[in-house]
Amino acid sequence: MKKGLVILLVFFAALVIYPFIFKNPFPRHLLIMIMLYGTMGIGWNIIGGYAGQVSFGNAAFFGVGAYTTAILLSKYGINPWIGMLLGCFFSSLVAVIVGYPCFRLRGHYFAIATIAVGEIVQILFTNWEYAGAAVGIYIPILEESFFNFQFHTTKLPYYYIVLAMLAFALLVCYAVEKSRLGYYFRAIKDDPEGARSLGINIQNYKLVAFILSAILTSVCGTFYAMYVLYIHPANTIDLWLSIHLCIIALIGGLGKIFGPVIGAFIFIPLTEFTRVYLGSEGQGIDLIIYALIIILLATLRPQGLWGIFAKSSS
Amino acid sequence: MNEILVIDNVTKRFGGLIANSNISFAVERGKIIGLIGPNGAGKTTLFNCISCYYSADGGKILYEGKDITRETPDGICRMGIGQTFQIVRIFREMTVLENIMIGAFLRNPGRKKAEEKASEVAALFGFSEKLDLKASSLTISEQKRLEVARAMATGPKVLLLDEMMAGLNIHEIREAIDLVLKLRESGITLILVEHVMEGVMPIADKVVVLDDGEKIAEGTPDEVVYNDRVIQAYFGDKYHAKRRKNTA
Ligand SMILES: Nc1ncnc2c1ncn2[C@@H]1O[C@H](COP(=O)(O)OP(=O)(O)OP(=O)(O)O)[C@@H](O)[C@H]1O
Ligand SMILES: [Mg+2]
């Protein structure tokens, strides 16, 4: 327990120092992406790993977060931090609209429904003139400041903002795991009927898990919009994004607080490097590599990579 | 009001099959009720109607005077009716303590409190040495006991136990009987569903016998074992005729 805390502190200290050692844009960008996907992976883990409801639609929350911020800022000049909060609100709303009917069904209906939801949201934004349709939205350039959530001379503040988001996500996940919520999620995953017999309203608790997942993903959408300053349906609401989140959580170990962080540290460099070195010809090669990783993991270490770390530190 | 549960004309159909046909009986507070009958008699179906996994097609179920026929399983647990399943449904990936904690959380939302409560319940059920074992590593009889412990941790007034003694050896049945008596002593009302009579007869205050979806007898264990229809249902016509001849 104590040892785990020390490792965690060392890990965060290393993340804080990292940009002072690596001053080039690429390694910084790489870490930003790792932390961004780690945060989203934690969000995915809450619904998929803890509560056991596999979602292939989390990209919808990423998109809603990004679009809410971008639309409000570009059309009404509303501050992106407020956009972030409103994005969370709309993402939660989507989670409730999708989850409420689906969580009454058993088994894998939810997983299938989430694929449809992700696709529908993407189609909606692709055809919605007001939101820039397929072309997307450019975010107006503002003076650089924390208040404006924009930095042009250096990417460093983005780095620390996403680091704070990752810490926040870990904290949320920790709080969930150590509270009744986390125990109930695991019970629902293990045996929903048994959970019901002990007074757990399983639909409501699945909904809570989905909303938490939506919020953590939506926040990342806002960050992404402010980081790249240009969003369109293909780079925000892609089925592949949803699948990547699932893979990240799987690699690290489902239902483990730190699992998705480990997953992101393996997954994102792989994607970025294949993209950089193989260019567009390399598209798909990363996926072949993940497939191999997952096959290896499934046979050698079904608990995910976290199992190795937990074992060596205990 | 001394009747904590009233089953009033309950009917449940599965398509053309009538699994429960106009069943009525009352359950007195603090008593042990045995619900018995041969395989396929409709015991589990009635049990599931009471625990609201099924909603009855006809009739009513009253708990503390309130109609619970259309309640949900989690709803009635919160109202004070706990249950176990005919086929064990523990949380296999969780430890013994965690299993009981899931029950304890219902009335103790904080983790520390729930853990305390769960440890108390665990001690009562003889699990103090096994708190950190994975539930799936327990023997079947321990798993059944864990299911009861878990349900007890929700603080029920009524406990429904479906075939708690099936698959246990004589020694384990003995233990289960002691456990049930201990629970009654603490003021819990129990409904035991069994198809083997041996477990229920010595301890039940009242026995309700189902056969082919109908209630064929109700009374004290002594009254019921000498009931002709019960003997016929359980042992068939041959035994029935033989006994007739002997007593004649
Ligand atoms: N979900 C269902 N769908 C269709 N028929 C069912 C269903 N559940 C039970 N039945 C039928 O209803 C009748 C009563 O079954 P039930 O399980 O209630 O009997 P039981 O008394 O619990 O038997 P056992 O001692 O074997 O547990 C049986 O004929 C059974 O096949
Ligand atoms: Mg049965």
Coordinates of C-alpha atoms and ligand atoms in Angstrom, one line a residue:
Chain A
M1 CA 0.0 0.0 0.0
K2 CA 2.7 2.5 1.1
K3 CA 5.0 1.2 -1.6
G4 CA 2.2 1.9 -4.2
L5 CA 1.9 5.5 -3.0
V6 CA 5.7 6.0 -3.3
I7 CA 5.7 4.6 -6.9
L8 CA 2.8 6.9 -7.7
L9 CA 4.6 10.0 -6.4
V10 CA 7.8 9.1 -8.2
F11 CA 5.7 8.6 -11.4
F12 CA 4.1 12.0 -11.1
A13 CA 7.3 13.7 -10.2
A14 CA 8.8 12.2 -13.4
L15 CA 5.9 13.5 -15.4
V16 CA 6.4 17.0 -13.9
I17 CA 10.1 17.0 -14.7
Y18 CA 9.9 15.4 -18.2
P19 CA 9.3 18.6 -20.2
F20 CA 12.5 20.1 -18.7
I21 CA 14.5 17.2 -20.0
F22 CA 12.7 16.8 -23.3
K23 CA 12.4 20.2 -24.8
N24 CA 11.5 19.3 -28.4
P25 CA 7.9 19.5 -29.5
F26 CA 7.6 15.8 -30.5
P27 CA 8.4 14.1 -27.2
R28 CA 6.2 16.7 -25.4
H29 CA 3.3 16.1 -27.8
L30 CA 3.8 12.4 -27.3
L31 CA 3.4 12.6 -23.6
I32 CA 0.4 14.9 -24.0
M33 CA -1.3 12.3 -26.2
I34 CA -0.4 9.5 -23.7
M35 CA -1.9 11.4 -20.8
L36 CA -4.9 12.4 -22.8
Y37 CA -5.6 8.8 -23.8
G38 CA -4.8 7.7 -20.3
T39 CA -7.5 10.0 -18.9
M40 CA -10.0 8.7 -21.4
G41 CA -8.9 5.1 -20.8
I42 CA -9.7 5.6 -17.1
G43 CA -13.1 7.0 -18.1
W44 CA -13.6 3.9 -20.3
N45 CA -12.4 1.6 -17.5
I46 CA -15.1 2.9 -15.1
I47 CA -18.0 1.7 -17.3
G48 CA -16.2 -1.1 -19.2
G49 CA -13.7 -2.4 -16.6
Y50 CA -15.4 -1.9 -13.3
A51 CA -19.1 -2.1 -14.2
G52 CA -18.5 -4.5 -17.0
Q53 CA -20.6 -2.7 -19.6
V54 CA -18.4 -2.6 -22.8
S55 CA -18.9 0.7 -24.6
F56 CA -17.8 1.2 -28.2
G57 CA -19.4 4.7 -28.2
N58 CA -17.2 6.8 -25.9
A59 CA -15.9 8.8 -28.9
A60 CA -19.4 10.4 -28.9
F61 CA -18.6 12.0 -25.5
F62 CA -15.2 13.1 -26.8
G63 CA -17.0 14.7 -29.8
V64 CA -19.7 16.3 -27.7
G65 CA -17.1 17.8 -25.4
A66 CA -15.0 19.1 -28.3
Y67 CA -17.9 20.4 -30.3
T68 CA -19.7 22.1 -27.4
T69 CA -16.5 24.0 -26.6
A70 CA -15.8 24.9 -30.2
I71 CA -19.3 26.0 -31.1
L72 CA -19.8 28.1 -28.0
L73 CA -16.4 29.8 -28.4
S74 CA -16.5 30.4 -32.1
K75 CA -20.2 31.4 -32.3
Y76 CA -20.8 33.1 -29.0
G77 CA -17.4 33.8 -27.6
I78 CA -18.1 31.8 -24.5
N79 CA -15.1 30.9 -22.5
P80 CA -13.7 27.4 -23.2
W81 CA -13.6 26.5 -19.5
I82 CA -17.4 27.1 -19.4
G83 CA -17.6 25.2 -22.6
M84 CA -15.9 22.3 -20.8
L85 CA -18.5 22.2 -18.1
L86 CA -21.4 22.5 -20.6
G87 CA -19.7 19.8 -22.6
C88 CA -19.8 17.5 -19.5
F89 CA -23.4 18.4 -19.1
F90 CA -24.4 17.5 -22.7
S91 CA -22.2 14.3 -22.6
S92 CA -24.0 13.2 -19.4
L93 CA -27.3 13.9 -21.2
V94 CA -26.3 11.7 -24.1
A95 CA -25.2 9.0 -21.6
V96 CA -28.6 9.1 -19.9
I97 CA -30.5 9.0 -23.2
V98 CA -28.5 6.0 -24.4
G99 CA -28.1 4.3 -21.1
Y100 CA -31.5 4.5 -19.7
P101 CA -33.2 2.3 -22.3
C102 CA -30.2 0.1 -22.9
F103 CA -29.3 -0.8 -19.3
R104 CA -32.8 -2.4 -19.0
L105 CA -31.7 -5.0 -21.5
R106 CA -29.4 -7.8 -20.6
G107 CA -26.1 -8.9 -22.0
H108 CA -24.4 -7.3 -25.0
Y109 CA -27.2 -5.1 -26.2
F110 CA -25.5 -2.1 -24.6
A111 CA -22.2 -2.8 -26.5
I112 CA -24.1 -3.0 -29.8
A113 CA -26.2 0.1 -29.0
T114 CA -23.1 2.1 -28.3
I115 CA -21.6 1.4 -31.7
A116 CA -24.8 2.8 -33.2
V117 CA -24.7 5.8 -31.0
G118 CA -21.1 6.7 -31.9
E119 CA -22.0 6.4 -35.6
I120 CA -25.2 8.4 -35.3
V121 CA -23.5 11.2 -33.5
Q122 CA -20.8 11.3 -36.1
I123 CA -23.4 11.3 -38.9
L124 CA -25.3 14.1 -37.2
F125 CA -22.2 16.3 -36.9
T126 CA -21.1 15.5 -40.5
N127 CA -24.4 16.8 -41.8
W128 CA -25.1 19.6 -39.4
E129 CA -24.3 22.9 -41.3
Y130 CA -24.4 25.0 -38.2
A131 CA -21.6 22.9 -36.7
G132 CA -19.5 23.1 -39.9
A133 CA -20.7 19.8 -41.3
A134 CA -17.9 17.6 -42.7
V135 CA -15.5 20.5 -42.8
G136 CA -15.6 21.1 -39.1
I137 CA -14.9 24.1 -37.0
Y138 CA -11.8 26.3 -36.6
I139 CA -11.4 27.7 -33.1
P140 CA -10.7 31.5 -33.2
I141 CA -7.2 32.3 -32.1
L142 CA -7.3 34.3 -28.8
E143 CA -4.5 35.8 -26.8
E144 CA -2.6 33.1 -25.0
S145 CA -3.6 32.7 -21.4
F146 CA -4.8 30.0 -19.0
F147 CA -8.1 31.8 -18.9
N148 CA -8.5 31.5 -22.7
F149 CA -7.2 27.9 -22.7
Q150 CA -4.8 28.8 -25.6
F151 CA -1.1 28.8 -25.8
H152 CA 0.8 29.5 -28.9
T153 CA 4.5 30.2 -28.1
T154 CA 4.9 27.0 -26.1
K155 CA 2.9 23.8 -25.6
L156 CA 4.1 23.5 -22.0
P157 CA 0.8 24.8 -20.4
Y158 CA -1.1 22.2 -22.4
Y159 CA 1.2 19.6 -21.0
Y160 CA 0.5 20.6 -17.4
I161 CA -3.3 20.9 -17.9
V162 CA -3.6 17.4 -19.3
L163 CA -1.3 16.2 -16.5
A164 CA -3.8 17.7 -14.0
M165 CA -6.6 16.1 -15.9
L166 CA -4.9 12.7 -15.6
A167 CA -4.4 13.2 -11.9
F168 CA -8.0 14.2 -11.5
A169 CA -9.2 11.1 -13.4
L170 CA -7.0 8.9 -11.2
L171 CA -8.4 10.5 -8.1
V172 CA -12.0 10.0 -9.3
C173 CA -11.3 6.4 -10.1
Y174 CA -9.7 5.9 -6.7
A175 CA -12.6 7.5 -4.9
V176 CA -15.0 5.2 -6.9
E177 CA -13.0 2.1 -6.2
K178 CA -12.9 2.7 -2.5
S179 CA -16.5 3.6 -2.1
R180 CA -19.8 1.8 -2.3
L181 CA -20.1 2.8 -5.9
G182 CA -17.0 0.8 -6.9
Y183 CA -18.1 -2.3 -4.9
Y184 CA -21.5 -2.1 -6.5
F185 CA -20.1 -1.7 -10.0
R186 CA -18.0 -4.8 -9.5
A187 CA -20.9 -6.7 -8.1
I188 CA -23.0 -5.8 -11.1
K189 CA -20.3 -7.0 -13.4
D190 CA -19.9 -10.2 -11.5
D191 CA -23.5 -11.2 -11.2
P192 CA -26.3 -8.7 -12.0
E193 CA -29.1 -10.8 -10.6
G194 CA -27.2 -11.4 -7.4
A195 CA -26.6 -7.7 -7.1
R196 CA -30.3 -7.0 -7.6
S197 CA -31.2 -9.4 -4.8
L198 CA -29.1 -7.4 -2.4
G199 CA -31.0 -4.2 -3.1
I200 CA -28.9 -2.7 -5.8
N201 CA -30.9 -0.8 -8.5
I202 CA -28.6 -2.0 -11.3
Q203 CA -29.9 0.3 -14.0
N204 CA -29.2 3.3 -11.9
Y205 CA -25.8 2.3 -11.0
K206 CA -24.8 1.4 -14.5
L207 CA -26.1 4.9 -15.5
V208 CA -23.9 6.5 -12.8
A209 CA -20.9 4.6 -14.2
F210 CA -21.7 5.7 -17.7
I211 CA -22.1 9.3 -16.7
L212 CA -18.7 9.3 -14.9
S213 CA -17.2 7.8 -18.0
A214 CA -18.9 10.4 -20.2
I215 CA -17.6 13.3 -18.1
L216 CA -14.0 12.1 -18.1
T217 CA -14.1 11.6 -21.9
S218 CA -15.9 14.9 -22.6
V219 CA -13.2 16.9 -20.7
C220 CA -10.6 15.3 -23.0
G221 CA -12.7 16.4 -26.0
T222 CA -12.6 20.0 -24.8
F223 CA -8.8 19.8 -24.2
Y224 CA -8.3 18.3 -27.7
A225 CA -10.3 21.1 -29.4
M226 CA -8.2 23.7 -27.6
Y227 CA -5.0 21.9 -28.3
V228 CA -5.4 21.3 -32.1
L229 CA -7.7 24.3 -32.6
Y230 CA -9.5 22.6 -35.4
I231 CA -12.0 19.8 -35.1
H232 CA -14.1 17.9 -37.6
P233 CA -16.2 14.7 -37.3
A234 CA -13.5 12.4 -38.4
N235 CA -10.9 13.5 -35.8
T236 CA -13.3 13.6 -32.9
I237 CA -16.1 11.1 -33.2
D238 CA -14.4 8.1 -34.7
L239 CA -15.4 4.5 -33.9
W240 CA -11.6 3.8 -33.9
L241 CA -11.2 6.2 -31.0
S242 CA -13.7 4.2 -29.0
I243 CA -12.0 1.0 -29.9
H244 CA -8.6 2.4 -29.0
L245 CA -9.9 3.3 -25.5
C246 CA -11.2 -0.2 -25.1
I247 CA -7.8 -1.6 -26.2
I248 CA -5.9 0.7 -23.8
A249 CA -7.9 -0.5 -20.9
L250 CA -7.6 -4.1 -21.9
I251 CA -3.8 -3.9 -22.3
G252 CA -3.4 -2.4 -18.9
G253 CA -5.8 -4.6 -17.1
L254 CA -9.6 -4.1 -16.7
G255 CA -10.9 -2.7 -13.5
K256 CA -7.5 -1.6 -12.2
I257 CA -7.0 2.1 -11.4
F258 CA -3.6 2.4 -13.1
G259 CA -4.3 -0.1 -15.9
P260 CA -5.3 2.4 -18.6
V261 CA -2.2 4.6 -17.8
I262 CA 0.0 1.6 -18.6
G263 CA -2.1 0.8 -21.6
A264 CA -1.7 4.4 -22.9
F265 CA 2.1 4.3 -22.4
I266 CA 2.3 1.3 -24.6
F267 CA -0.4 2.1 -27.1
I268 CA 0.1 5.7 -28.0
P269 CA 3.9 5.6 -28.7
L270 CA 3.2 2.6 -30.9
T271 CA 0.6 4.6 -32.9
E272 CA 2.6 7.7 -33.1
F273 CA 5.8 6.0 -34.2
T274 CA 4.1 3.9 -36.8
R275 CA 2.4 7.1 -38.1
V276 CA 5.7 9.0 -38.1
Y277 CA 7.9 6.3 -39.6
L278 CA 5.6 4.5 -41.9
G279 CA 3.4 7.4 -42.8
S280 CA 0.1 6.7 -44.4
E281 CA 1.4 3.4 -45.7
G282 CA 1.8 2.3 -42.1
Q283 CA -1.9 2.8 -41.3
G284 CA -3.2 -0.4 -39.9
I285 CA 0.2 -1.8 -38.9
D286 CA -0.2 -0.4 -35.4
L287 CA -3.5 -2.3 -35.2
I288 CA -1.8 -5.5 -36.3
I289 CA 0.7 -5.0 -33.5
Y290 CA -2.1 -4.4 -30.9
A291 CA -3.8 -7.5 -32.1
L292 CA -0.6 -9.4 -31.4
I293 CA -0.2 -7.8 -28.0
I294 CA -3.8 -8.6 -27.1
I295 CA -3.5 -12.2 -28.2
L296 CA -0.2 -12.6 -26.2
L297 CA -1.8 -10.9 -23.2
A298 CA -4.9 -13.1 -23.4
T299 CA -2.9 -16.2 -23.3
L300 CA -0.1 -15.2 -21.0
R301 CA -1.5 -12.6 -18.7
P302 CA -5.3 -12.4 -18.7
Q303 CA -5.4 -9.7 -16.0
G304 CA -3.5 -7.3 -18.2
L305 CA -0.1 -5.8 -17.7
W306 CA -1.0 -4.4 -14.4
G307 CA -0.8 -7.9 -13.1
I308 CA 2.9 -7.9 -13.7
F309 CA 3.5 -4.7 -11.9
A310 CA 1.2 -5.7 -9.0
K311 CA 3.0 -8.9 -8.7
S312 CA 6.5 -7.5 -8.6
S313 CA 5.6 -4.8 -6.1
S314 CA 3.8 -7.0 -3.7
Chain B
M1 CA -50.7 -7.6 12.6
N2 CA -48.9 -10.9 12.9
E3 CA -48.9 -11.9 9.3
I4 CA -45.8 -10.4 7.7
L5 CA -46.4 -11.9 4.3
V6 CA -49.7 -12.9 2.7
I7 CA -49.8 -14.9 -0.6
D8 CA -53.3 -14.2 -2.0
N9 CA -54.5 -16.3 -4.9
V10 CA -51.2 -16.1 -6.8
T11 CA -51.2 -17.5 -10.4
K12 CA -48.2 -17.7 -12.7
R13 CA -48.3 -19.0 -16.2
F14 CA -45.5 -19.8 -18.7
G15 CA -47.3 -19.8 -22.0
G16 CA -49.8 -22.6 -21.6
L17 CA -48.1 -24.1 -18.5
I18 CA -49.6 -23.0 -15.2
A19 CA -46.7 -23.1 -12.8
N20 CA -48.7 -21.7 -9.9
S21 CA -52.4 -21.9 -9.7
N22 CA -54.4 -19.8 -7.2
I23 CA -52.0 -20.3 -4.3
S24 CA -52.8 -18.7 -1.0
F25 CA -51.3 -18.9 2.4
A26 CA -50.1 -16.5 5.1
V27 CA -46.7 -16.3 6.8
E28 CA -46.6 -15.4 10.5
R29 CA -43.9 -13.1 11.8
G30 CA -40.9 -14.9 13.3
K31 CA -41.8 -18.3 12.0
I32 CA -40.2 -20.9 9.8
I33 CA -42.3 -21.8 6.8
G34 CA -41.4 -24.8 4.7
L35 CA -42.4 -24.7 1.1
I36 CA -42.1 -28.2 -0.2
G37 CA -43.1 -30.3 -3.2
P38 CA -41.6 -32.7 -5.8
N39 CA -39.5 -31.5 -8.7
G40 CA -41.4 -29.1 -11.0
A41 CA -44.1 -28.5 -8.4
G42 CA -43.7 -24.7 -8.8
K43 CA -41.8 -23.8 -5.7
T44 CA -39.1 -21.8 -7.4
T45 CA -41.7 -20.0 -9.5
L46 CA -43.7 -19.0 -6.4
F47 CA -40.5 -18.0 -4.7
N48 CA -39.6 -15.8 -7.7
C49 CA -43.0 -14.2 -7.5
I50 CA -42.5 -13.4 -3.9
S51 CA -39.0 -12.0 -4.5
C52 CA -40.4 -10.1 -7.5
Y53 CA -38.2 -11.7 -10.2
Y54 CA -41.5 -12.7 -11.7
S55 CA -44.6 -10.7 -11.5
A56 CA -47.6 -12.8 -10.8
D57 CA -50.3 -13.1 -13.6
G58 CA -53.0 -13.1 -11.0
G59 CA -53.4 -12.5 -7.3
K60 CA -51.5 -10.4 -4.9
I61 CA -48.6 -10.6 -2.5
L62 CA -48.7 -8.5 0.6
Y63 CA -45.7 -7.7 2.8
E64 CA -46.5 -5.8 6.0
G65 CA -49.9 -5.1 4.5
K66 CA -48.4 -3.5 1.4
D67 CA -49.0 -4.9 -2.1
I68 CA -45.6 -5.8 -3.5
T69 CA -46.8 -7.8 -6.5
R70 CA -45.3 -5.2 -8.9
E71 CA -42.2 -4.4 -7.0
T72 CA -38.7 -5.1 -8.2
P73 CA -36.2 -7.5 -6.6
D74 CA -34.0 -4.7 -5.4
G75 CA -37.0 -2.8 -4.2
I76 CA -38.2 -5.6 -1.9
C77 CA -34.7 -6.1 -0.6
R78 CA -34.7 -2.5 0.5
M79 CA -38.1 -3.1 2.1
G80 CA -36.6 -6.0 4.1
I81 CA -37.0 -9.2 2.1
G82 CA -33.7 -11.1 1.6
Q83 CA -33.2 -14.1 -0.6
T84 CA -30.8 -16.8 -1.9
F85 CA -31.0 -18.6 -5.2
Q86 CA -31.5 -22.3 -6.0
I87 CA -28.4 -22.2 -8.1
V88 CA -25.7 -20.4 -6.1
R89 CA -25.1 -16.8 -7.3
I90 CA -22.2 -15.5 -5.3
F91 CA -19.8 -12.9 -6.7
R92 CA -17.2 -15.3 -7.8
E93 CA -14.4 -12.8 -8.5
M94 CA -14.7 -11.1 -5.1
T95 CA -13.5 -12.2 -1.7
V96 CA -15.7 -13.6 1.0
L97 CA -15.6 -10.3 2.9
E98 CA -16.4 -8.3 -0.2
N99 CA -19.4 -10.5 -1.0
I100 CA -20.8 -9.8 2.4
M101 CA -20.0 -6.1 2.2
I102 CA -22.1 -5.8 -1.0
G103 CA -25.0 -6.8 1.2
A104 CA -23.9 -4.6 4.2
F105 CA -23.6 -1.5 2.0
L106 CA -27.4 -1.4 1.7
R107 CA -27.8 0.0 5.3
N108 CA -24.2 1.2 5.7
P109 CA -23.3 3.4 2.8
G110 CA -19.8 4.2 4.2
R111 CA -17.1 1.7 3.4
K112 CA -15.7 1.5 7.0
K113 CA -19.1 0.9 8.5
A114 CA -20.0 -1.7 5.8
E115 CA -16.7 -3.5 6.4
E116 CA -17.4 -3.6 10.2
K117 CA -20.9 -4.9 9.6
A118 CA -19.7 -7.5 7.1
S119 CA -17.1 -8.8 9.5
E120 CA -19.7 -9.2 12.2
V121 CA -21.9 -11.1 9.9
A122 CA -19.0 -13.2 8.7
A123 CA -18.2 -14.1 12.2
L124 CA -21.8 -15.2 12.8
F125 CA -21.6 -17.5 9.8
G126 CA -18.2 -18.9 10.6
F127 CA -16.2 -17.1 7.9
S128 CA -13.8 -15.2 10.1
E129 CA -10.9 -17.3 8.9
K130 CA -11.8 -17.0 5.3
L131 CA -12.5 -13.3 4.8
D132 CA -9.8 -12.9 2.1
L133 CA -10.4 -16.0 0.1
K134 CA -11.9 -15.7 -3.3
A135 CA -15.5 -16.7 -3.1
S136 CA -15.2 -19.2 -6.0
S137 CA -12.6 -21.2 -4.0
L138 CA -15.2 -22.1 -1.4
T139 CA -16.9 -25.5 -1.3
I140 CA -20.5 -25.6 -2.4
S141 CA -21.9 -25.8 1.1
E142 CA -19.7 -22.8 2.1
Q143 CA -20.9 -20.9 -1.0
K144 CA -24.5 -21.5 0.0
R145 CA -23.7 -20.3 3.5
L146 CA -22.0 -17.2 2.0
E147 CA -25.2 -16.5 0.1
V148 CA -27.2 -16.5 3.2
A149 CA -24.6 -14.4 5.1
R150 CA -24.7 -11.9 2.2
A151 CA -28.4 -11.7 2.3
M152 CA -28.4 -11.3 6.1
A153 CA -26.0 -8.4 5.8
T154 CA -28.8 -6.4 4.1
G155 CA -30.7 -6.5 7.4
P156 CA -33.8 -8.4 6.3
K157 CA -37.0 -9.1 8.3
V158 CA -37.9 -12.0 6.0
L159 CA -35.4 -14.4 4.4
L160 CA -36.3 -16.6 1.4
L161 CA -34.0 -19.6 1.0
D162 CA -34.4 -21.7 -2.1
E163 CA -33.1 -25.2 -1.7
M164 CA -30.5 -24.3 0.8
M165 CA -30.0 -27.9 1.7
A166 CA -30.0 -29.5 -1.7
G167 CA -26.6 -31.1 -2.5
L168 CA -25.4 -31.0 1.1
N169 CA -24.3 -34.1 3.0
I170 CA -25.9 -35.2 6.3
H171 CA -23.4 -33.3 8.4
E172 CA -23.8 -30.1 6.4
I173 CA -27.6 -30.4 6.5
R174 CA -27.3 -30.6 10.3
E175 CA -25.3 -27.3 10.2
A176 CA -27.8 -25.7 7.9
I177 CA -30.6 -26.6 10.3
D178 CA -28.7 -25.1 13.3
L179 CA -28.1 -22.0 11.2
V180 CA -31.8 -21.6 10.3
L181 CA -32.8 -22.0 14.0
K182 CA -30.3 -19.4 15.0
L183 CA -31.7 -17.0 12.5
R184 CA -35.3 -17.6 13.7
E185 CA -34.1 -16.9 17.2
S186 CA -32.8 -13.5 16.1
G187 CA -36.4 -12.7 15.0
I188 CA -36.2 -13.4 11.3
T189 CA -39.1 -14.9 9.4
L190 CA -37.9 -17.6 7.1
I191 CA -39.3 -19.3 4.1
L192 CA -37.5 -22.5 3.2
V193 CA -38.0 -24.0 -0.2
E194 CA -36.9 -27.6 -0.3
H195 CA -37.8 -30.7 -2.2
V196 CA -36.2 -33.0 0.3
M197 CA -38.5 -33.1 3.4
E198 CA -35.8 -34.2 5.9
G199 CA -34.3 -30.7 6.2
V200 CA -37.6 -28.9 6.7
M201 CA -39.8 -31.1 8.7
P202 CA -37.9 -31.0 12.0
I203 CA -37.8 -27.2 12.1
A204 CA -40.7 -25.8 10.2
D205 CA -43.6 -24.2 12.2
K206 CA -45.8 -24.6 9.1
V207 CA -45.4 -26.4 5.9
V208 CA -47.1 -25.6 2.6
V209 CA -47.0 -28.4 0.0
L210 CA -47.2 -27.7 -3.7
D211 CA -47.7 -30.3 -6.4
D212 CA -48.2 -29.6 -10.1
G213 CA -48.7 -25.9 -9.5
E214 CA -51.3 -26.3 -6.8
K215 CA -51.3 -26.1 -3.1
I216 CA -52.3 -29.5 -1.9
A217 CA -51.7 -29.2 1.8
E218 CA -50.9 -26.7 4.5
G219 CA -50.3 -27.3 8.2
T220 CA -47.8 -28.3 10.9
P221 CA -45.2 -30.9 9.7
D222 CA -47.1 -33.6 11.5
E223 CA -50.4 -32.8 9.9
V224 CA -48.8 -32.7 6.5
V225 CA -46.8 -35.9 6.5
Y226 CA -49.9 -37.9 7.1
N227 CA -51.9 -36.1 4.5
D228 CA -52.9 -38.5 1.8
R229 CA -52.4 -36.1 -1.1
V230 CA -48.9 -35.3 0.1
I231 CA -47.9 -39.0 0.3
Q232 CA -49.3 -39.6 -3.1
A233 CA -47.5 -36.6 -4.6
Y234 CA -44.2 -37.6 -3.1
F235 CA -44.2 -41.4 -3.2
G236 CA -46.7 -42.1 -5.9
D237 CA -49.7 -44.4 -5.9
K238 CA -47.9 -47.6 -5.0
Y239 CA -46.6 -46.4 -1.7
H240 CA -49.9 -44.7 -1.1
A241 CA -51.9 -48.0 -1.5
K242 CA -49.4 -49.9 0.6
R243 CA -49.7 -47.5 3.4
R244 CA -53.5 -47.7 3.2
K245 CA -53.4 -51.4 3.6
N246 CA -51.0 -51.2 6.6
T247 CA -53.1 -48.7 8.5
A248 CA -56.3 -50.4 7.6
Ligands
LIG1 N1 -38.9 -19.5 -16.9 C1 -39.7 -20.6 -17.2 N2 -40.2 -20.7 -18.4 C2 -41.0 -21.7 -18.7 N3 -41.4 -22.7 -17.8 C3 -40.9 -22.6 -16.6 C4 -40.0 -21.6 -16.2 N4 -39.6 -21.8 -14.9 C5 -40.2 -22.9 -14.5 N5 -41.0 -23.4 -15.5 C6 -41.8 -24.6 -15.4 O1 -42.7 -24.4 -14.3 C7 -42.9 -25.6 -13.6 C8 -42.5 -25.3 -12.1 O2 -41.1 -25.1 -12.1 P1 -40.3 -24.6 -10.7 O3 -38.9 -24.4 -11.1 O4 -41.1 -23.6 -10.1 O5 -40.4 -26.0 -9.9 P2 -39.7 -26.4 -8.5 O6 -40.8 -26.8 -7.6 O7 -38.9 -25.2 -8.0 O8 -38.8 -27.6 -8.9 P3 -37.4 -28.1 -8.4 O9 -37.6 -28.9 -7.2 O10 -36.9 -28.9 -9.5 O11 -36.6 -26.8 -8.2 C9 -42.0 -26.6 -14.2 O12 -42.8 -27.4 -15.1 C10 -41.0 -25.8 -15.0 O13 -40.6 -26.5 -16.2
MG2 MG -36.8 -25.0 -7.6

